[in-house]
Amino acid sequence: MKGVLSISFLFCCLLLLLDSSISLPLCVDSRAPFTLNTTLGFCPYNGSTCCNSTADAQIEKQFQVNNVSDSGCASVLKSILCARCDPFSAELFTVQSSPRSVPVLCNSTVPANSSQSKTEVEDFCSQVWNTCKDVSIVNSPFSTSLQGQAGAPVRTNVTKLTDLWQSKTDFCTAFGGASDNSSVCFEGEPVSLNKTETSISPPRGLCLERIGNGSYLNMVAHPDGSNRAFFSNQMGKVWLAKLPEEGSGGNIELDESSPFVDLTDQVYVDTQFGMMGMAFHPDFVKNGRFFASFTCDKSKWSGCNGRCSCNSDVNCDPSKIGTDQGAQPCQYQTVIAEYSANSTGSQPSSVQSAKPTEVRRIFTMGLPFTSQHGGQILFGPDDGYLYLMMGYGGGQGDPYNFAQNKKSLLGKIMRLDIDNIPSAAEISKLGLWGNYSIPNDNPFSEDKDLQPEIWALGMRNPWRCSFDAERPSYFFCADVGQDVYEEVDLITKGGNYGWRVYEGPYLFQPTQSPGGNTSVNSINPIFPIMGYNHSELNKNEGSASITGGYVYRSTTDPCMHGRYLYGDLYAGAIWAGTEDPQNSGNFSSSRIPFSCANDSPIKCDPSPGNSLPALGYIFSFGEDNNKDVYILASSGVYRVVRPSRCSYACSLEKVTTTPPPSPSPSHATRWNVLSGYLLLQCSFFLLILLGFM
């Protein structure tokens, strides 16, 4: 049959618009590749791969069923089938979020901007056609891609490419694709990426302007895309602020006396506790739904009534733990509560305040000890699910091994569906911790030992995670270390990040183990992509505590673009992480200098003994709708600005000769004695919360 339906041809043309959101090495099941301890018997993928011996045997069995007699075509077909073992198989086998049976075949020479390693390759799609077009292939993977789609006939007896495709052009339009700097294609052998040809030396420095005096833990850009953002503090107050244009000389317009919402009656605040996260629904401008993550004290609030995370399911007996700093086990609890900005009848985007009335309890869980609770929440930009970052729950060295216990939610990243709420009876039957449902593709669907809420495990105390705005498959989390190492992890589905078997790249030796141990050989840990040893920082500070940031995607500092920014609580260091090769998931990081612009709207205080501005303690980072990055410190709010304002050289910056306006005191944030006192108190709390873990 020489006539292939033109509808099918057009369908495939549309189908092969490549999904560029998948870049880093990922397997077709969205999990990270792993390193084999043995050699595969059939497919030529050893070292980092997506296939174990079972998957390798299944591919070999499929190849045998194909029953290809021509040796040349058999070799080509084997390489195509084995591409499922490639560390980049998620991208090779996914187009516009739709799975396919054949990887994207390179159908042209690799262009200059390709991330793949060869500058000139044979048109592999043409090679496949020329080699296999007249060869019989039983249960051909090239026919199953089209059966029943766009009117294409279901022809299980079709075995030759020429029976389905009129020409090589039609075939390669359907199955081919080109490599560029945001995607890869398959050329008959494992994907290999170019080392970046341009210089990856770190920028000369990070230029900051101080635009606010307040101290906050969270900043979330307003979902309406405007120049506004929400800020929240540890006490439980949330403010809606207007952000000034960069270089305008203006400050944050925020009225401390008039918060957007005040949750202080619900939030329990102490050295280790408070409001740790907030998130706004992706459709907030329509539905007005927003969420707060905080700790409560069940001895002081009747709404603090969750189950205890120390229970028989996780081999933990609360009666044997004893008190921790005077608190009973699970006296303090982690809460995610939902609120609404729709109560006034106005459009949510125009609402200036909301009522502190809880609409729905999403999650409540009692905490065994009084530290290492994490608590950040955010929505996935692609899937719309709510992610909750949970620490291991405290106690020296995770004594009950909660982070590795698949039945415990401590030391985990959770992924919850808060749009489809089951009935109360169903919630009770499923043993859920609140009003949410479980996404069908959570890792428990392949690992029945996992609690269904879990997305990733082996976390110690994740402190600030973020998705790359341009590549949402890149999910960064900073994880606070114990005594030796601070780390940044690239989070993937079902990933195990090692704690408490490892602290960063180092084996960890627990001092007590009433909850048992996890052996080194029983896990396949994913090691940090970046980090630093405590010994690298000022020993006089006594410790170190990482604060995660963002991949810089603003155009304000073009020399910082694409680099991941993160810092240390003690503000003596900021790092910029660079991926090389692009799309590889391999990062190097460099400590970079930072300074304050001479024309900063609020003058920066100097640090005694060095030239750095006195930021105080870096509690968090923020990002606005322009993708400008902010530092939330104990001394105020700082924004990354044009490097020329600090006399840093950046060849990519277009420097203007017009000087920026002078700082205007009329825009200063309203601040009073009480606020100043609370600022100092909040700074003290967070110092203890993060610095002495």
Short mmCIF file of N, CA, C and O in Angstrom, two decimals, residues 509-622:
data_model
loop_
_atom_site.label_atom_id
_atom_site.label_comp_id
_atom_site.label_asym_id
_atom_site.label_seq_id
_atom_site.Cartn_x
_atom_site.Cartn_y
_atom_site.Cartn_z
N GLN A 509 27.06 8.94 59.83
CA GLN A 509 27.11 7.96 60.90
C GLN A 509 26.20 8.40 62.04
O GLN A 509 26.56 9.27 62.83
N PRO A 510 24.99 7.86 62.13
CA PRO A 510 24.07 8.27 63.21
C PRO A 510 24.56 7.82 64.57
O PRO A 510 25.18 6.75 64.71
N THR A 511 24.28 8.64 65.56
CA THR A 511 24.70 8.31 66.93
C THR A 511 23.67 7.46 67.66
O THR A 511 23.99 6.83 68.65
N GLN A 512 22.42 7.48 67.19
CA GLN A 512 21.38 6.65 67.80
C GLN A 512 20.38 6.24 66.74
O GLN A 512 20.14 6.97 65.78
N SER A 513 19.81 5.05 66.90
CA SER A 513 18.94 4.50 65.86
C SER A 513 17.80 3.68 66.43
O SER A 513 17.62 2.50 66.10
N PRO A 514 16.96 4.26 67.29
CA PRO A 514 15.82 3.49 67.80
C PRO A 514 14.84 3.09 66.71
O PRO A 514 14.08 2.14 66.89
N GLY A 515 14.86 3.83 65.59
CA GLY A 515 13.96 3.50 64.49
C GLY A 515 14.59 2.63 63.44
O GLY A 515 13.98 2.39 62.38
N GLY A 516 15.81 2.14 63.69
CA GLY A 516 16.49 1.28 62.71
C GLY A 516 17.29 2.08 61.70
O GLY A 516 17.23 3.31 61.66
N ASN A 517 18.05 1.36 60.87
CA ASN A 517 18.91 1.97 59.87
C ASN A 517 18.55 1.50 58.47
O ASN A 517 17.91 0.46 58.29
N THR A 518 18.97 2.27 57.48
CA THR A 518 18.85 1.89 56.07
C THR A 518 20.25 1.62 55.55
O THR A 518 21.14 2.46 55.69
N SER A 519 20.46 0.46 54.97
CA SER A 519 21.80 0.11 54.50
C SER A 519 22.15 0.88 53.23
O SER A 519 21.27 1.25 52.43
N VAL A 520 23.43 1.10 53.04
CA VAL A 520 23.91 1.84 51.88
C VAL A 520 23.51 1.14 50.58
O VAL A 520 23.09 1.78 49.61
N ASN A 521 23.60 -0.17 50.56
CA ASN A 521 23.35 -0.91 49.32
C ASN A 521 21.87 -1.05 48.99
O ASN A 521 21.53 -1.52 47.90
N SER A 522 21.01 -0.65 49.91
CA SER A 522 19.57 -0.83 49.67
C SER A 522 18.93 0.35 48.95
O SER A 522 17.76 0.29 48.59
N ILE A 523 19.67 1.44 48.76
CA ILE A 523 19.10 2.62 48.09
C ILE A 523 19.96 3.01 46.90
O ILE A 523 21.13 2.62 46.80
N ASN A 524 19.38 3.75 46.00
CA ASN A 524 20.08 4.29 44.84
C ASN A 524 20.02 5.81 44.95
O ASN A 524 19.17 6.46 44.32
N PRO A 525 20.89 6.43 45.76
CA PRO A 525 20.74 7.85 46.06
C PRO A 525 21.08 8.75 44.87
O PRO A 525 21.89 8.40 44.01
N ILE A 526 20.42 9.90 44.84
CA ILE A 526 20.74 10.95 43.87
C ILE A 526 21.54 12.00 44.64
O ILE A 526 21.04 12.60 45.59
N PHE A 527 22.77 12.22 44.22
CA PHE A 527 23.65 13.10 44.96
C PHE A 527 23.44 14.56 44.56
O PHE A 527 22.90 14.86 43.49
N PRO A 528 23.88 15.49 45.41
CA PRO A 528 23.66 16.92 45.13
C PRO A 528 24.31 17.35 43.82
O PRO A 528 25.35 16.83 43.42
N ILE A 529 23.69 18.35 43.18
CA ILE A 529 24.28 18.93 41.97
C ILE A 529 25.19 20.10 42.32
O ILE A 529 26.05 20.49 41.53
N MET A 530 25.00 20.67 43.51
CA MET A 530 25.82 21.77 44.00
C MET A 530 25.81 21.72 45.52
O MET A 530 24.99 21.05 46.12
N GLY A 531 26.72 22.48 46.12
CA GLY A 531 26.73 22.57 47.57
C GLY A 531 28.07 23.06 48.07
O GLY A 531 28.95 23.45 47.29
N TYR A 532 28.23 23.03 49.38
CA TYR A 532 29.48 23.50 49.98
C TYR A 532 29.65 22.88 51.35
O TYR A 532 28.69 22.54 52.05
N ASN A 533 30.91 22.72 51.74
CA ASN A 533 31.25 22.21 53.06
C ASN A 533 31.18 23.34 54.08
O ASN A 533 31.46 24.50 53.78
N HIS A 534 30.81 22.99 55.29
CA HIS A 534 30.79 23.98 56.37
C HIS A 534 32.16 24.63 56.55
O HIS A 534 32.26 25.80 56.89
N SER A 535 33.22 23.85 56.31
CA SER A 535 34.57 24.36 56.53
C SER A 535 34.94 25.48 55.56
O SER A 535 35.91 26.20 55.78
N GLU A 536 34.15 25.62 54.46
CA GLU A 536 34.45 26.67 53.49
C GLU A 536 34.05 28.05 54.00
O GLU A 536 34.50 29.06 53.48
N LEU A 537 33.16 28.11 54.99
CA LEU A 537 32.66 29.39 55.47
C LEU A 537 33.39 29.83 56.73
O LEU A 537 34.21 29.10 57.28
N ASN A 538 33.05 31.01 57.16
CA ASN A 538 33.69 31.60 58.34
C ASN A 538 33.45 30.72 59.57
O ASN A 538 32.33 30.57 60.03
N LYS A 539 34.51 30.14 60.09
CA LYS A 539 34.37 29.23 61.23
C LYS A 539 33.86 29.94 62.48
O LYS A 539 33.30 29.33 63.38
N ASN A 540 34.04 31.26 62.53
CA ASN A 540 33.58 32.00 63.70
C ASN A 540 32.06 32.03 63.80
O ASN A 540 31.50 32.29 64.86
N GLU A 541 31.38 31.76 62.67
CA GLU A 541 29.92 31.76 62.69
C GLU A 541 29.37 30.52 63.40
O GLU A 541 28.23 30.49 63.80
N GLY A 542 30.18 29.49 63.48
CA GLY A 542 29.76 28.31 64.23
C GLY A 542 29.05 27.26 63.42
O GLY A 542 29.05 26.11 63.78
N SER A 543 28.41 27.62 62.30
CA SER A 543 27.68 26.64 61.52
C SER A 543 27.41 27.23 60.15
O SER A 543 27.90 28.29 59.79
N ALA A 544 26.64 26.50 59.37
CA ALA A 544 26.22 26.98 58.06
C ALA A 544 24.82 26.47 57.82
O ALA A 544 24.40 25.45 58.37
N SER A 545 24.07 27.16 57.00
CA SER A 545 22.70 26.76 56.70
C SER A 545 22.31 27.33 55.34
O SER A 545 22.25 28.55 55.16
N ILE A 546 22.08 26.46 54.37
CA ILE A 546 21.83 26.89 53.00
C ILE A 546 20.44 27.49 52.86
O ILE A 546 19.49 27.09 53.55
N THR A 547 20.32 28.47 51.96
CA THR A 547 19.04 29.06 51.58
C THR A 547 18.92 28.97 50.07
O THR A 547 19.72 29.56 49.35
N GLY A 548 17.95 28.20 49.59
CA GLY A 548 17.78 28.02 48.16
C GLY A 548 17.21 29.24 47.48
O GLY A 548 16.50 30.05 48.09
N GLY A 549 17.51 29.39 46.19
CA GLY A 549 17.05 30.55 45.43
C GLY A 549 16.36 30.19 44.14
O GLY A 549 15.50 29.31 44.12
N TYR A 550 16.75 30.86 43.06
CA TYR A 550 16.08 30.73 41.77
C TYR A 550 17.10 30.67 40.64
O TYR A 550 18.20 31.21 40.76
N VAL A 551 16.68 30.06 39.53
CA VAL A 551 17.40 30.25 38.28
C VAL A 551 17.06 31.64 37.77
O VAL A 551 15.89 31.98 37.60
N TYR A 552 18.08 32.43 37.53
CA TYR A 552 17.87 33.84 37.17
C TYR A 552 17.42 33.92 35.71
O TYR A 552 18.14 33.55 34.79
N ARG A 553 16.20 34.40 35.49
CA ARG A 553 15.62 34.47 34.14
C ARG A 553 15.26 35.89 33.73
O ARG A 553 14.64 36.09 32.68
N SER A 554 15.63 36.88 34.51
CA SER A 554 15.37 38.26 34.15
C SER A 554 16.38 38.74 33.10
O SER A 554 17.46 38.17 32.96
N THR A 555 16.02 39.80 32.40
CA THR A 555 16.95 40.44 31.46
C THR A 555 17.72 41.57 32.12
O THR A 555 18.58 42.19 31.49
N THR A 556 17.45 41.86 33.39
CA THR A 556 18.09 42.98 34.07
C THR A 556 19.60 42.79 34.15
O THR A 556 20.37 43.71 33.86
N ASP A 557 20.06 41.61 34.55
CA ASP A 557 21.48 41.29 34.56
C ASP A 557 21.72 40.15 33.58
O ASP A 557 21.62 38.97 33.92
N PRO A 558 22.04 40.47 32.32
CA PRO A 558 22.16 39.41 31.30
C PRO A 558 23.30 38.45 31.56
O PRO A 558 23.26 37.31 31.08
N CYS A 559 24.32 38.86 32.32
CA CYS A 559 25.43 37.96 32.62
C CYS A 559 25.06 36.93 33.69
O CYS A 559 25.81 35.97 33.91
N MET A 560 23.95 37.14 34.37
CA MET A 560 23.49 36.20 35.39
C MET A 560 22.43 35.25 34.82
O MET A 560 22.06 34.26 35.47
N HIS A 561 21.97 35.50 33.62
CA HIS A 561 20.85 34.75 33.05
C HIS A 561 21.18 33.25 32.97
O HIS A 561 22.25 32.85 32.51
N GLY A 562 20.23 32.44 33.42
CA GLY A 562 20.36 30.99 33.35
C GLY A 562 21.14 30.37 34.49
O GLY A 562 21.27 29.14 34.54
N ARG A 563 21.64 31.17 35.43
CA ARG A 563 22.40 30.64 36.55
C ARG A 563 21.51 30.54 37.79
O ARG A 563 20.65 31.38 38.01
N TYR A 564 21.75 29.50 38.57
CA TYR A 564 20.98 29.29 39.79
C TYR A 564 21.65 30.02 40.94
O TYR A 564 22.82 29.78 41.26
N LEU A 565 20.92 30.93 41.58
CA LEU A 565 21.44 31.71 42.70
C LEU A 565 20.99 31.10 44.02
O LEU A 565 19.82 30.76 44.20
N TYR A 566 21.92 30.97 44.96
CA TYR A 566 21.58 30.52 46.30
C TYR A 566 22.58 31.12 47.28
O TYR A 566 23.63 31.67 46.88
N GLY A 567 22.27 31.05 48.56
CA GLY A 567 23.12 31.69 49.55
C GLY A 567 23.18 30.91 50.84
O GLY A 567 22.65 29.79 50.94
N ASP A 568 23.83 31.51 51.82
CA ASP A 568 23.91 30.94 53.14
C ASP A 568 23.23 31.87 54.13
O ASP A 568 23.27 33.10 53.97
N LEU A 569 22.60 31.29 55.13
CA LEU A 569 21.86 32.07 56.12
C LEU A 569 22.68 33.21 56.69
O LEU A 569 22.18 34.31 56.91
N TYR A 570 23.96 32.97 56.89
CA TYR A 570 24.79 33.96 57.56
C TYR A 570 25.25 35.09 56.65
O TYR A 570 25.98 35.98 57.10
N ALA A 571 24.83 35.06 55.38
CA ALA A 571 25.00 36.18 54.45
C ALA A 571 26.45 36.47 54.11
O ALA A 571 26.74 37.50 53.52
N GLY A 572 27.36 35.59 54.44
CA GLY A 572 28.74 35.80 54.05
C GLY A 572 29.05 35.30 52.66
O GLY A 572 30.15 35.49 52.17
N ALA A 573 28.09 34.65 52.02
CA ALA A 573 28.39 34.06 50.73
C ALA A 573 27.12 33.90 49.90
O ALA A 573 26.05 33.56 50.42
N ILE A 574 27.26 34.14 48.59
CA ILE A 574 26.23 33.86 47.59
C ILE A 574 26.92 33.11 46.46
O ILE A 574 28.05 33.44 46.08
N TRP A 575 26.24 32.11 45.94
CA TRP A 575 26.80 31.30 44.85
C TRP A 575 25.93 31.42 43.60
O TRP A 575 24.72 31.66 43.67
N ALA A 576 26.59 31.22 42.45
CA ALA A 576 25.89 31.12 41.16
C ALA A 576 26.24 29.76 40.56
O ALA A 576 27.42 29.44 40.37
N GLY A 577 25.23 28.95 40.29
CA GLY A 577 25.43 27.64 39.71
C GLY A 577 25.20 27.67 38.22
O GLY A 577 24.22 28.26 37.74
N THR A 578 26.08 27.02 37.46
CA THR A 578 26.01 27.02 36.00
C THR A 578 25.95 25.60 35.48
O THR A 578 26.73 24.74 35.92
N GLU A 579 25.04 25.33 34.56
CA GLU A 579 24.91 24.00 33.96
C GLU A 579 25.82 23.89 32.74
O GLU A 579 25.81 24.75 31.86
N ASP A 580 26.59 22.82 32.68
CA ASP A 580 27.48 22.60 31.55
C ASP A 580 27.78 21.10 31.42
O ASP A 580 28.28 20.50 32.36
N PRO A 581 27.45 20.51 30.24
CA PRO A 581 26.80 21.12 29.09
C PRO A 581 25.35 21.53 29.37
O PRO A 581 24.75 21.03 30.33
N GLN A 582 24.81 22.37 28.54
CA GLN A 582 23.41 22.73 28.67
C GLN A 582 22.55 21.49 28.57
O GLN A 582 22.83 20.57 27.80
N ASN A 583 21.48 21.47 29.38
CA ASN A 583 20.49 20.39 29.37
C ASN A 583 21.01 19.07 29.93
O ASN A 583 20.34 18.05 29.83
N SER A 584 22.20 19.09 30.55
CA SER A 584 22.81 17.85 31.02
C SER A 584 22.44 17.51 32.45
O SER A 584 22.58 16.36 32.87
N GLY A 585 22.01 18.50 33.24
CA GLY A 585 21.81 18.28 34.66
C GLY A 585 23.09 18.30 35.46
O GLY A 585 23.07 18.06 36.67
N ASN A 586 24.22 18.62 34.82
CA ASN A 586 25.51 18.72 35.50
C ASN A 586 25.81 20.19 35.79
O ASN A 586 25.81 21.02 34.88
N PHE A 587 26.08 20.51 37.05
CA PHE A 587 26.27 21.89 37.46
C PHE A 587 27.61 22.06 38.17
O PHE A 587 28.10 21.15 38.84
N SER A 588 28.16 23.25 37.99
CA SER A 588 29.28 23.70 38.83
C SER A 588 28.85 25.02 39.43
O SER A 588 28.04 25.74 38.86
N SER A 589 29.38 25.34 40.61
CA SER A 589 28.98 26.59 41.26
C SER A 589 30.20 27.34 41.74
O SER A 589 31.24 26.75 42.06
N SER A 590 30.08 28.66 41.76
CA SER A 590 31.16 29.53 42.19
C SER A 590 30.61 30.57 43.15
O SER A 590 29.53 31.11 42.93
N ARG A 591 31.37 30.82 44.17
CA ARG A 591 31.03 31.89 45.10
C ARG A 591 31.30 33.22 44.41
O ARG A 591 32.36 33.41 43.81
N ILE A 592 30.33 34.12 44.44
CA ILE A 592 30.48 35.38 43.72
C ILE A 592 30.39 36.55 44.69
O ILE A 592 29.65 36.51 45.67
N PRO A 593 31.14 37.61 44.40
CA PRO A 593 31.03 38.81 45.24
C PRO A 593 29.70 39.52 45.00
O PRO A 593 29.07 39.35 43.95
N PHE A 594 29.26 40.29 45.95
CA PHE A 594 28.07 41.10 45.78
C PHE A 594 28.28 42.43 46.47
O PHE A 594 29.06 42.54 47.43
N SER A 595 27.61 43.43 45.96
CA SER A 595 27.72 44.76 46.56
C SER A 595 26.42 45.51 46.34
O SER A 595 25.53 45.04 45.62
N CYS A 596 26.31 46.67 46.96
CA CYS A 596 25.09 47.46 46.90
C CYS A 596 25.31 48.67 45.99
O CYS A 596 26.36 49.32 46.05
N ALA A 597 24.34 48.94 45.13
CA ALA A 597 24.44 50.08 44.21
C ALA A 597 24.56 51.38 45.00
O ALA A 597 23.90 51.57 46.02
N ASN A 598 25.41 52.26 44.49
CA ASN A 598 25.58 53.56 45.16
C ASN A 598 24.29 54.36 45.19
O ASN A 598 24.07 55.18 46.08
N ASP A 599 23.44 54.14 44.17
CA ASP A 599 22.18 54.88 44.09
C ASP A 599 21.01 54.04 44.62
O ASP A 599 19.86 54.26 44.23
N SER A 600 21.28 53.08 45.49
CA SER A 600 20.22 52.25 46.06
C SER A 600 19.17 53.14 46.73
O SER A 600 19.52 54.08 47.45
N PRO A 601 17.88 52.87 46.51
CA PRO A 601 16.82 53.69 47.12
C PRO A 601 16.96 53.82 48.64
O PRO A 601 16.70 54.87 49.21
N ILE A 602 17.34 52.73 49.29
CA ILE A 602 17.64 52.77 50.72
C ILE A 602 19.12 52.42 50.86
O ILE A 602 19.57 51.39 50.34
N LYS A 603 19.86 53.25 51.51
CA LYS A 603 21.30 53.04 51.64
C LYS A 603 21.58 51.73 52.36
O LYS A 603 20.95 51.41 53.37
N CYS A 604 22.55 50.97 51.84
CA CYS A 604 22.93 49.71 52.47
C CYS A 604 23.95 49.98 53.57
O CYS A 604 24.82 50.84 53.44
N ASP A 605 23.83 49.20 54.63
CA ASP A 605 24.78 49.33 55.73
C ASP A 605 26.03 48.52 55.43
O ASP A 605 25.95 47.39 54.91
N PRO A 606 27.21 49.06 55.73
CA PRO A 606 28.44 48.31 55.48
C PRO A 606 28.66 47.24 56.54
O PRO A 606 28.23 47.36 57.68
N SER A 607 29.33 46.16 56.13
CA SER A 607 29.70 45.12 57.08
C SER A 607 31.03 45.48 57.72
O SER A 607 31.96 45.89 57.02
N PRO A 608 31.12 45.36 59.01
CA PRO A 608 32.40 45.65 59.66
C PRO A 608 33.48 44.67 59.22
O PRO A 608 33.26 43.46 59.20
N GLY A 609 34.59 45.19 58.80
CA GLY A 609 35.73 44.35 58.47
C GLY A 609 35.81 43.89 57.04
O GLY A 609 36.79 43.25 56.65
N ASN A 610 34.79 44.16 56.20
CA ASN A 610 34.90 43.80 54.78
C ASN A 610 34.05 44.76 53.96
O ASN A 610 33.35 45.62 54.49
N SER A 611 34.10 44.57 52.63
CA SER A 611 33.43 45.49 51.73
C SER A 611 32.00 45.08 51.39
O SER A 611 31.32 45.78 50.63
N LEU A 612 31.54 43.95 51.90
CA LEU A 612 30.20 43.48 51.58
C LEU A 612 29.14 44.29 52.32
O LEU A 612 29.36 44.73 53.45
N PRO A 613 27.98 44.49 51.70
CA PRO A 613 26.89 45.13 52.44
C PRO A 613 26.40 44.22 53.56
O PRO A 613 26.45 43.00 53.45
N ALA A 614 25.93 44.82 54.62
CA ALA A 614 25.47 44.05 55.78
C ALA A 614 24.03 43.61 55.56
O ALA A 614 23.08 44.31 55.92
N LEU A 615 23.86 42.46 54.95
CA LEU A 615 22.51 41.94 54.72
C LEU A 615 21.88 41.40 55.99
O LEU A 615 20.67 41.30 56.09
N GLY A 616 22.70 41.04 56.94
CA GLY A 616 22.17 40.32 58.10
C GLY A 616 22.11 38.84 57.75
O GLY A 616 23.08 38.27 57.27
N TYR A 617 20.94 38.23 57.92
CA TYR A 617 20.76 36.82 57.63
C TYR A 617 19.85 36.65 56.42
O TYR A 617 18.78 37.26 56.33
N ILE A 618 20.29 35.81 55.48
CA ILE A 618 19.50 35.56 54.28
C ILE A 618 18.48 34.48 54.61
O ILE A 618 18.80 33.29 54.69
N PHE A 619 17.22 34.89 54.77
CA PHE A 619 16.16 33.94 55.11
C PHE A 619 15.59 33.24 53.88
O PHE A 619 15.20 32.08 53.94
N SER A 620 15.50 33.97 52.77
CA SER A 620 14.83 33.41 51.61
C SER A 620 15.17 34.24 50.38
O SER A 620 15.82 35.28 50.47
N PHE A 621 14.71 33.76 49.22
CA PHE A 621 14.79 34.50 47.97
C PHE A 621 13.37 34.66 47.42
O PHE A 621 12.45 33.93 47.80
N GLY A 622 13.19 35.59 46.50
CA GLY A 622 11.90 35.79 45.87
C GLY A 622 12.07 36.09 44.39
O GLY A 622 13.18 36.39 43.92
#
